[in-house]
Tab-separated table of C-alpha atoms and ligand atoms in Angstrom:
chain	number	residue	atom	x	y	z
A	1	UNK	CA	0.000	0.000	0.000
A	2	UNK	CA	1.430	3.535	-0.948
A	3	UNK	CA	1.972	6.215	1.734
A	4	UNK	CA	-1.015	8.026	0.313
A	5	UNK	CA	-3.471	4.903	0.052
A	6	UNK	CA	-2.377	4.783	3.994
A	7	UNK	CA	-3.170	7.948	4.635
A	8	UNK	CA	-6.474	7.654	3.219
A	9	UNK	CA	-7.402	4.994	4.367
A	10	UNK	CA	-6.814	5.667	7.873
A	11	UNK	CA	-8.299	8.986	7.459
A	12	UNK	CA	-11.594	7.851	5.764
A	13	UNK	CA	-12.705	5.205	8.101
A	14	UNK	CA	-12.257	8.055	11.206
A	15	UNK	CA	-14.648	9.898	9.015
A	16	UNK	CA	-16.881	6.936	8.273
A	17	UNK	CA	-16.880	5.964	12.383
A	18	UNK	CA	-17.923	9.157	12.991
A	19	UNK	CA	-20.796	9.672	10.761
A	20	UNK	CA	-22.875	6.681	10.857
A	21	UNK	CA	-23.417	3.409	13.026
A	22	UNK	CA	-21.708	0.861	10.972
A	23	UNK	CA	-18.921	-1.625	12.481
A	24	UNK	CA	-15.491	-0.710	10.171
A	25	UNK	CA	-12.582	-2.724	9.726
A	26	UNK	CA	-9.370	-2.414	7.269
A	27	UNK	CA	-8.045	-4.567	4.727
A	28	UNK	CA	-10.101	-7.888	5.252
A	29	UNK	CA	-9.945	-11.303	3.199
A	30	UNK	CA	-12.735	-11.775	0.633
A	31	UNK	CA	-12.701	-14.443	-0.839
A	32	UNK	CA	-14.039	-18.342	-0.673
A	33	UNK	CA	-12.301	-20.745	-2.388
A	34	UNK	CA	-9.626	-18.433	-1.597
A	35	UNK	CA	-10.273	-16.301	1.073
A	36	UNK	CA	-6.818	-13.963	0.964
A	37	UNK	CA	-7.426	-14.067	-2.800
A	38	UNK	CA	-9.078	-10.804	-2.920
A	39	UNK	CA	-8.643	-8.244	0.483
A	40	UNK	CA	-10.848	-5.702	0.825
A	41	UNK	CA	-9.518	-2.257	1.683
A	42	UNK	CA	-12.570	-1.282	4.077
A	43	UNK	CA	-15.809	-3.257	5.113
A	44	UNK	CA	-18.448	-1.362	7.138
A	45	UNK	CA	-20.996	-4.374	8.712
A	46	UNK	CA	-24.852	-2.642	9.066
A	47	UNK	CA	-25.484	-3.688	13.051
A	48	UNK	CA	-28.482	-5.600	13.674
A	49	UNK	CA	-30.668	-5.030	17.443
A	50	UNK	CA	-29.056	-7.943	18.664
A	51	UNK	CA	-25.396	-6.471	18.206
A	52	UNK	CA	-25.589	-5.729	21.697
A	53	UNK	CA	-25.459	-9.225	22.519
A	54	UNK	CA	-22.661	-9.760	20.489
A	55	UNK	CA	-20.252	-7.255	21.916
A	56	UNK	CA	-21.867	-9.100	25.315
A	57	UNK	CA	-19.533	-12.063	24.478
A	58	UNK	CA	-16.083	-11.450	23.521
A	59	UNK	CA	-14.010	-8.791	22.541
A	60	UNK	CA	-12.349	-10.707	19.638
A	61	UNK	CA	-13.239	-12.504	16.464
A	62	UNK	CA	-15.366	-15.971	16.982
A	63	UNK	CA	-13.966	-18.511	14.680
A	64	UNK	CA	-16.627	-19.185	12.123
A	65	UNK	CA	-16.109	-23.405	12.827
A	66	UNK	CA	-17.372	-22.537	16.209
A	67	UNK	CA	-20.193	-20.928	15.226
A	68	UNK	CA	-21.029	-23.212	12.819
A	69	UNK	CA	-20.587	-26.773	15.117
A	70	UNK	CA	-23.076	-28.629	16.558
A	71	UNK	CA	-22.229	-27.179	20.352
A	72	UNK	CA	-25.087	-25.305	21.478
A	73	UNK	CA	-26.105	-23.227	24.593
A	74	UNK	CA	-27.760	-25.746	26.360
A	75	UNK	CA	-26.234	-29.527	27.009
A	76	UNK	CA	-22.606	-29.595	26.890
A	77	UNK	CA	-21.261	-31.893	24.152
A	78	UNK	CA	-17.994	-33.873	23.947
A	79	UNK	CA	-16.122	-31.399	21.510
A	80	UNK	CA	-15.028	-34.076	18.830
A	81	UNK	CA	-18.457	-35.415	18.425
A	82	UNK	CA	-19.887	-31.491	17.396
A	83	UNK	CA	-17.719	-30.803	14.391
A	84	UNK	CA	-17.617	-32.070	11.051
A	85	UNK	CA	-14.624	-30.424	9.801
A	86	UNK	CA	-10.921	-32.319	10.654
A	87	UNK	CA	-10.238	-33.171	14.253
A	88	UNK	CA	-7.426	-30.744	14.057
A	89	UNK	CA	-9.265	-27.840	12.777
A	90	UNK	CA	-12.276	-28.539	15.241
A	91	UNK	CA	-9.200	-28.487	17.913
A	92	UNK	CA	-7.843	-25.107	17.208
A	93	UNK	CA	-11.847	-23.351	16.739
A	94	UNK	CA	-12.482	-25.195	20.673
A	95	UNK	CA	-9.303	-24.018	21.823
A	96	UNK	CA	-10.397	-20.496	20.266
A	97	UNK	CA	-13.780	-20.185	21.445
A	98	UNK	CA	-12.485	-21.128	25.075
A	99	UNK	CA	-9.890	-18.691	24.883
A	100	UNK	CA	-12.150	-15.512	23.641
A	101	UNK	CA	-15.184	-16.928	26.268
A	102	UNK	CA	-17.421	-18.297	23.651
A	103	UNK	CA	-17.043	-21.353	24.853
A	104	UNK	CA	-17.077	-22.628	28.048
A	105	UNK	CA	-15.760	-26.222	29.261
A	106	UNK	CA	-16.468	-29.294	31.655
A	107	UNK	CA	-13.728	-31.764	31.933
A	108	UNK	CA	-15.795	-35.377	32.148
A	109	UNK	CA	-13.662	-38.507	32.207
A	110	UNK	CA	-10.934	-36.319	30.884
A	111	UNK	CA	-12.717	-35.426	28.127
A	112	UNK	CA	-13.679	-31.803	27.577
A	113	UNK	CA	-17.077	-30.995	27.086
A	114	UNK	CA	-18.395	-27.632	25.822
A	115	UNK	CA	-20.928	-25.167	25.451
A	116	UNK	CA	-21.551	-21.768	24.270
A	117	UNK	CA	-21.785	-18.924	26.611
A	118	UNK	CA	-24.865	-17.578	25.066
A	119	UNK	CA	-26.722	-18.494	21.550
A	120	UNK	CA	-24.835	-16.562	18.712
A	121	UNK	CA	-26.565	-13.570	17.741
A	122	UNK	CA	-28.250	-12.674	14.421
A	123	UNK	CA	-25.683	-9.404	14.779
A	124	UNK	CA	-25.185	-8.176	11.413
A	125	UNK	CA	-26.897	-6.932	8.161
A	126	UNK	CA	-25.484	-5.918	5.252
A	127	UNK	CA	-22.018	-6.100	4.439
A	128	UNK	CA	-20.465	-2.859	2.693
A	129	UNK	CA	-16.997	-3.291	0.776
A	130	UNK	CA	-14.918	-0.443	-0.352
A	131	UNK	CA	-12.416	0.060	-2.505
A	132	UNK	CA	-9.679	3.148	-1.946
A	133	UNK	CA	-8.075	4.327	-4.896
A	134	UNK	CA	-7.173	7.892	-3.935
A	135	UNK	CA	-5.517	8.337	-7.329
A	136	UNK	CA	-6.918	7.503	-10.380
A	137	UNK	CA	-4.393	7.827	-12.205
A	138	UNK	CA	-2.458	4.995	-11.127
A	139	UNK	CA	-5.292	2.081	-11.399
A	140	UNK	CA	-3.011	-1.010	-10.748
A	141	UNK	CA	-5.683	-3.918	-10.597
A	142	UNK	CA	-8.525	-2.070	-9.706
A	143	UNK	CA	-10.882	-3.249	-12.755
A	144	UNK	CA	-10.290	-6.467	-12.462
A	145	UNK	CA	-10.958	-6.537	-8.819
A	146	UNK	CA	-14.042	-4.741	-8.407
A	147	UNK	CA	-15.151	-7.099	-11.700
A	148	UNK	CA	-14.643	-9.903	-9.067
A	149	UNK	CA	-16.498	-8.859	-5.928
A	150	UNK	CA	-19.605	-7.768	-8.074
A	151	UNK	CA	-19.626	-11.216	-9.830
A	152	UNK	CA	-18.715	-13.058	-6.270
A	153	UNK	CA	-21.501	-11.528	-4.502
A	154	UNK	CA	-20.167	-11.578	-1.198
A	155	UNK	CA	-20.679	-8.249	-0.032
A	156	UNK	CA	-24.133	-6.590	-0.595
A	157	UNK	CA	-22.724	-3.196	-1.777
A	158	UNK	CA	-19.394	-2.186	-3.181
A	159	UNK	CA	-18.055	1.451	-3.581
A	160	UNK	CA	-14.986	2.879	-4.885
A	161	UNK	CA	-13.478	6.041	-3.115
A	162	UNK	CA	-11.382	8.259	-5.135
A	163	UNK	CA	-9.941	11.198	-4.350
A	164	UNK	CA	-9.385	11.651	-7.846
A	165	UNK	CA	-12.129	14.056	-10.589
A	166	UNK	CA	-13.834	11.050	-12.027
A	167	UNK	CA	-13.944	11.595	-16.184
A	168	UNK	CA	-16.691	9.337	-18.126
A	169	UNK	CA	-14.199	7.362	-19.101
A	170	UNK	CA	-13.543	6.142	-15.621
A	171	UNK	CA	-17.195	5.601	-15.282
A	172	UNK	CA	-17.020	3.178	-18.108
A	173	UNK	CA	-14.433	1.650	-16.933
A	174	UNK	CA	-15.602	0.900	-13.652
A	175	UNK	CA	-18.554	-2.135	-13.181
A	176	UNK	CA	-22.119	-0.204	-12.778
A	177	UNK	CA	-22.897	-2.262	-10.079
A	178	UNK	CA	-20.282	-0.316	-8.054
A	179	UNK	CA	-21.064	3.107	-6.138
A	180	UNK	CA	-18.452	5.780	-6.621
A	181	UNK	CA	-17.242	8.609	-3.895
A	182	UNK	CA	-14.986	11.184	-4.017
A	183	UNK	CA	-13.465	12.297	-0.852
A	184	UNK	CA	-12.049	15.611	0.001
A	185	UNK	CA	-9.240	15.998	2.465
A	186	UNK	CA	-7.697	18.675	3.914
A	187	UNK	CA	-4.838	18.393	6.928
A	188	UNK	CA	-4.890	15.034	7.548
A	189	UNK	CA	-8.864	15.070	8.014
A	190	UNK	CA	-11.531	13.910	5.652
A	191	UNK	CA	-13.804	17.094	5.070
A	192	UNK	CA	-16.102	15.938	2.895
A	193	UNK	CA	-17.786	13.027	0.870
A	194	UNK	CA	-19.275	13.460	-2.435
A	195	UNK	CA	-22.030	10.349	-4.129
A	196	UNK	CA	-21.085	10.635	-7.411
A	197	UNK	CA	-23.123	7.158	-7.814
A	198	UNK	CA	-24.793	4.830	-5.718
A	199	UNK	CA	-24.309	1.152	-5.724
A	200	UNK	CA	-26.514	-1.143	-6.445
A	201	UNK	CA	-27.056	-3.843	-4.339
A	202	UNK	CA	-25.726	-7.718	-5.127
A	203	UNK	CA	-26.958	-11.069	-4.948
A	204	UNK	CA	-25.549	-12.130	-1.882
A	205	UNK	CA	-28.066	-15.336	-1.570
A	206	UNK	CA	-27.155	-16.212	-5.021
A	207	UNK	CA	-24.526	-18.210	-6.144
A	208	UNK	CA	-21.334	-16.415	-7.605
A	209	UNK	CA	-18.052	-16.589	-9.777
A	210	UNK	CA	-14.514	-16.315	-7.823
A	211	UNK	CA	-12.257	-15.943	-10.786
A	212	UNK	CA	-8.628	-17.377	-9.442
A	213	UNK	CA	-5.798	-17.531	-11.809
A	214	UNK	CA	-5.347	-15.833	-15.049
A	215	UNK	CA	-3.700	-17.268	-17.863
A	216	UNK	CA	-3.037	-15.955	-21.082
A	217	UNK	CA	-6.527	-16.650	-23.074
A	218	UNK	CA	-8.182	-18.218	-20.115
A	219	UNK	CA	-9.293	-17.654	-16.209
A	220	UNK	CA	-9.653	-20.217	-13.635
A	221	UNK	CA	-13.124	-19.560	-11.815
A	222	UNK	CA	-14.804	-21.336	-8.778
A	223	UNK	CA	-18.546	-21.548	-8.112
A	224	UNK	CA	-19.557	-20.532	-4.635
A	225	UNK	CA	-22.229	-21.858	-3.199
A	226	UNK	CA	-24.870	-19.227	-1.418
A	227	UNK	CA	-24.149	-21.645	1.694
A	228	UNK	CA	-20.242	-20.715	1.248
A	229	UNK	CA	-21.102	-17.239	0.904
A	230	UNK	CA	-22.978	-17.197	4.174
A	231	UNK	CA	-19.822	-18.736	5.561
A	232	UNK	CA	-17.465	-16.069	4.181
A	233	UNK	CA	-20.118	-13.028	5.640
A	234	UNK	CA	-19.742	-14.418	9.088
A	235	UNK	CA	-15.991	-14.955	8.752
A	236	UNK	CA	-15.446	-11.378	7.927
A	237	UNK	CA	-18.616	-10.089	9.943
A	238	UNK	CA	-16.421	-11.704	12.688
A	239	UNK	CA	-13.504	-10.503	11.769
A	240	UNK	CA	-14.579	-6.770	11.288
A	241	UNK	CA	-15.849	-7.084	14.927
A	242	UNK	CA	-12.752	-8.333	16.877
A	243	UNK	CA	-10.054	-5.999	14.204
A	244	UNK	CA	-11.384	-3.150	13.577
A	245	UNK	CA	-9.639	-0.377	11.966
A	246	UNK	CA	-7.158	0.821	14.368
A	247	UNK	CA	-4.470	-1.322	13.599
A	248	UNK	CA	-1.785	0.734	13.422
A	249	UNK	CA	0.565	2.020	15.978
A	250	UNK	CA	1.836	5.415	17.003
A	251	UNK	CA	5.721	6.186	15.950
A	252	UNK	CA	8.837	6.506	18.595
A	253	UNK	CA	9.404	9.955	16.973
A	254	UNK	CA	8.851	13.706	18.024
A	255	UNK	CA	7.857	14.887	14.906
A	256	UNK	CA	4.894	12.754	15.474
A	257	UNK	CA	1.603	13.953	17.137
A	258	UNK	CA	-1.836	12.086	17.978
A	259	UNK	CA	-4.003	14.349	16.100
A	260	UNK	CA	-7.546	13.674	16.666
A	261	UNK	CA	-9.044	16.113	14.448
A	262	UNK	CA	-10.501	13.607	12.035
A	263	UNK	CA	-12.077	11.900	14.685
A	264	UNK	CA	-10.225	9.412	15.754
A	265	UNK	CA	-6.418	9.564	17.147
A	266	UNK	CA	-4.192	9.203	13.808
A	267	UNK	CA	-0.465	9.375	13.407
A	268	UNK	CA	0.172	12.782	11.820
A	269	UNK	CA	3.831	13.752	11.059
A	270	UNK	CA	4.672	17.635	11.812
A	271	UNK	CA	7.777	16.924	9.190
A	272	UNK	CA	6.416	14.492	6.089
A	273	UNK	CA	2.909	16.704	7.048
A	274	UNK	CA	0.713	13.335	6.764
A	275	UNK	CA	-0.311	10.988	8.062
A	276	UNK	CA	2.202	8.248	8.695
A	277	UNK	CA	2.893	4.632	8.961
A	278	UNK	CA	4.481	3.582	11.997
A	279	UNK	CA	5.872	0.725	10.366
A	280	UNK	CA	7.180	1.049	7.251
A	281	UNK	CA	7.991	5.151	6.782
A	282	UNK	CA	9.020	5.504	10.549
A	283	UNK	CA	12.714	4.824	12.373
A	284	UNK	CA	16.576	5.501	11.636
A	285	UNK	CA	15.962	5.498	7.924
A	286	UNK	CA	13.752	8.599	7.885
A	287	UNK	CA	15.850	11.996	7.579
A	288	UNK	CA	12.756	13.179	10.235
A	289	UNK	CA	13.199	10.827	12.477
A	290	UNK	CA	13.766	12.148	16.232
A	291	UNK	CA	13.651	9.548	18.808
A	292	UNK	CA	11.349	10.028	21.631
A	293	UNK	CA	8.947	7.565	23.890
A	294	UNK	CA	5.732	6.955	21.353
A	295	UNK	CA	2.534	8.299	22.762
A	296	UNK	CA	0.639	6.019	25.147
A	297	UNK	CA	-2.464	6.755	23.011
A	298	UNK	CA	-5.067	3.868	23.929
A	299	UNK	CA	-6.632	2.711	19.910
A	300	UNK	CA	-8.633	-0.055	21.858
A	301	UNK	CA	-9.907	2.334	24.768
A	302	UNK	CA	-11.018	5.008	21.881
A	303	UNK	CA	-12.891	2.531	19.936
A	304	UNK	CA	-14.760	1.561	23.377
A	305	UNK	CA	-15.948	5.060	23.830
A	306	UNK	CA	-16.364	6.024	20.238
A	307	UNK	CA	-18.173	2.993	18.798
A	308	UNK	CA	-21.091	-0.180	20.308
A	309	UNK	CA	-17.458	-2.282	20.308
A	310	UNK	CA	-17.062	-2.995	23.811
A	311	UNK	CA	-13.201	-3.509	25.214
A	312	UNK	CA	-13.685	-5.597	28.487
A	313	UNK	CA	-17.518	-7.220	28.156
A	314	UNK	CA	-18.445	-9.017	31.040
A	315	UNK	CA	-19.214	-12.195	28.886
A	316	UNK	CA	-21.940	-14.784	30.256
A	317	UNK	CA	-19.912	-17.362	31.645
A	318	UNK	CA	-21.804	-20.142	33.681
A	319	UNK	CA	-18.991	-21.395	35.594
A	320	UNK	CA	-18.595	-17.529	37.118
A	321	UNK	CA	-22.510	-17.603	37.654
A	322	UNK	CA	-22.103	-21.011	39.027
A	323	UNK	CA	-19.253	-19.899	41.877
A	324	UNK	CA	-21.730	-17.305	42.825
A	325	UNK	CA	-24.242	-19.963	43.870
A	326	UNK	CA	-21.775	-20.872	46.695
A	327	UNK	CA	-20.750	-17.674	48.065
B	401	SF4	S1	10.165	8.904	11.681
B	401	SF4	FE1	9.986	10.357	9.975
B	401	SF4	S2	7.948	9.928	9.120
B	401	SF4	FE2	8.000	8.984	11.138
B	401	SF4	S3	7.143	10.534	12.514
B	401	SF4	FE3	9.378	10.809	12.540
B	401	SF4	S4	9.781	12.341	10.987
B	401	SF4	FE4	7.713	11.590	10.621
């Protein structure tokens, strides 16, 4: 990612967080059949009434094979016996859900048994995808890949932001499905947004085409299944909830300052006069660079006050409920 698709980024989804009530996270995997096959930039996840319950749980991302398994809310079951995936996989998504406090576990005959906290939540709605290309000029892939999320059908919308004038011939270029926006920015802040289109929506309960490899004269393509798809929505869903979009860290450096003016806390650099990242522009090899403790900002804290994401829930563990009987 360029300096300036950085930038943007960072400095769109402050202004995104702060003008509506979606869930946004940065630079999430896409795909099915090949899930880091196509990373979106941003994906902004519509809450549902029951997000509140959701945050209730965990913190962090619920592996989707948890979800998915036979263990339920009620009876604890012998973990192997819930899952049809590989014994190994099932493993790692118990381990997982134990960790985060989705699960929780009786030992029986040294066996572990399990059970969710609390039923998963019908959390989410519609999935939003968007593409940054802040210059136009410089496409790279860009056709190609908002040709495959509109024929995948994974998301429900797709927009491209550009900072860019957009010329007809861009408009051509670009699938009709997708919305366009063009973002104005001044100071490290995003001022405003302009709808040059909206999108239209996609058939996320239909099935769709994943192209995968290119060859000379031919593409390889997989069919996903709507039931796949689902799968895919609740993987990122999940993975927008527990990752977010603050995850980037603030420089060692003097020249850097926590601005907040977009919004959110963002790593603007008095010397490059942008926004920065930490960890690729940032250290001995920048002629700026003036070494000083990095501020003790708190990202997580700020995204417990500014959004429904909740830092510390107090999750709905039995076992806790279950100590209190005997106190
Ligand atoms: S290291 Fe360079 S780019 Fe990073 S904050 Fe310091 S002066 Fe700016």
């Amino acid at each position: 990612m360029s300096v300036s698709e950085f930038a943007f980024e960072l400095e769109l989804c402050a202004a995104l967080e702060a003008r509506s009530d979606r869930l946004y996270a940065r630079q999430l995997g896409a795909g099915v059949a090949d899930p880091g096959g196509r990373v979106l930039d941003v994906v902004g996840v519509e809450p549902r009434p029951a997000f509140a319950d959701r945050a209730g749980i965990t913190a962090e991302s619920i592996p989707v094979a948890a979800i998915d398994s036979r263990v339920g809310s009620g009876r604890a079951r012998y973990w192997k016996d819930a899952f049809d995936c590989h014994p190994k996989r099932a493993r790692r998504a118990t381990d997982r859900a134990l960790e985060v406090g989705f699960f929780e576990r009786e030992r029986r005959n040294g066996r572990d048994y399990v059970r969710q906290v609390a039923r998963y939540p019908d959390w989410y709605g519609r999935l939003l995808g968007i593409e940054n290309k802040p210059d136009l000029g410089r496409p790279g892939d860009l056709e190609s890949q908002l040709r495959t999320d509109v024929s995948l059908g994974v998301v429900d919308e797709v927009v491209l932001a550009t900072e860019s004038y957009v010329t007809g011939a861009h408009r051509n270029r670009i699938p009709e499905e997708v919305g366009i926006w063009r973002v104005h920015r001044e100071a490290g802040a995003v001022r405003e947004i302009d709808v040059l289109r909206e999108p239209t929506p996609l058939a996320v309960a239909d099935p769709g085409v994943e192209p995968l490899e290119t060859y000379p004269g031919r593409t390889d393509v997989a069919v996903a299944s709507p039931e796949a798809k689902a799968r895919t929505r609740r993987r990122m869903a999940e993975r927008a909830y527990g990752k977010g979009w603050r995850t980037y860290g603030l420089p060692g450096c003097a020249r850097c300052r926590a601005d907040d003016s977009s919004g959110a806390t963002l790593p603007y650099c008095e010397w490059a006069d942008r926004v920065v990242d930490a960890g690729s522009d940032c250290g001995a090899g920048c002629p700026g660079y003036d070494p000083a403790p990095a501020s003790d900002v708190d990202l997580e804290a700020e995204r417990d006050q500014r959004t429904d994401w909740i830092a510390d829930p107090d999750g709905k563990r039995r076992a806790q409920s279950g100590l209190e009987r005997f106190s």
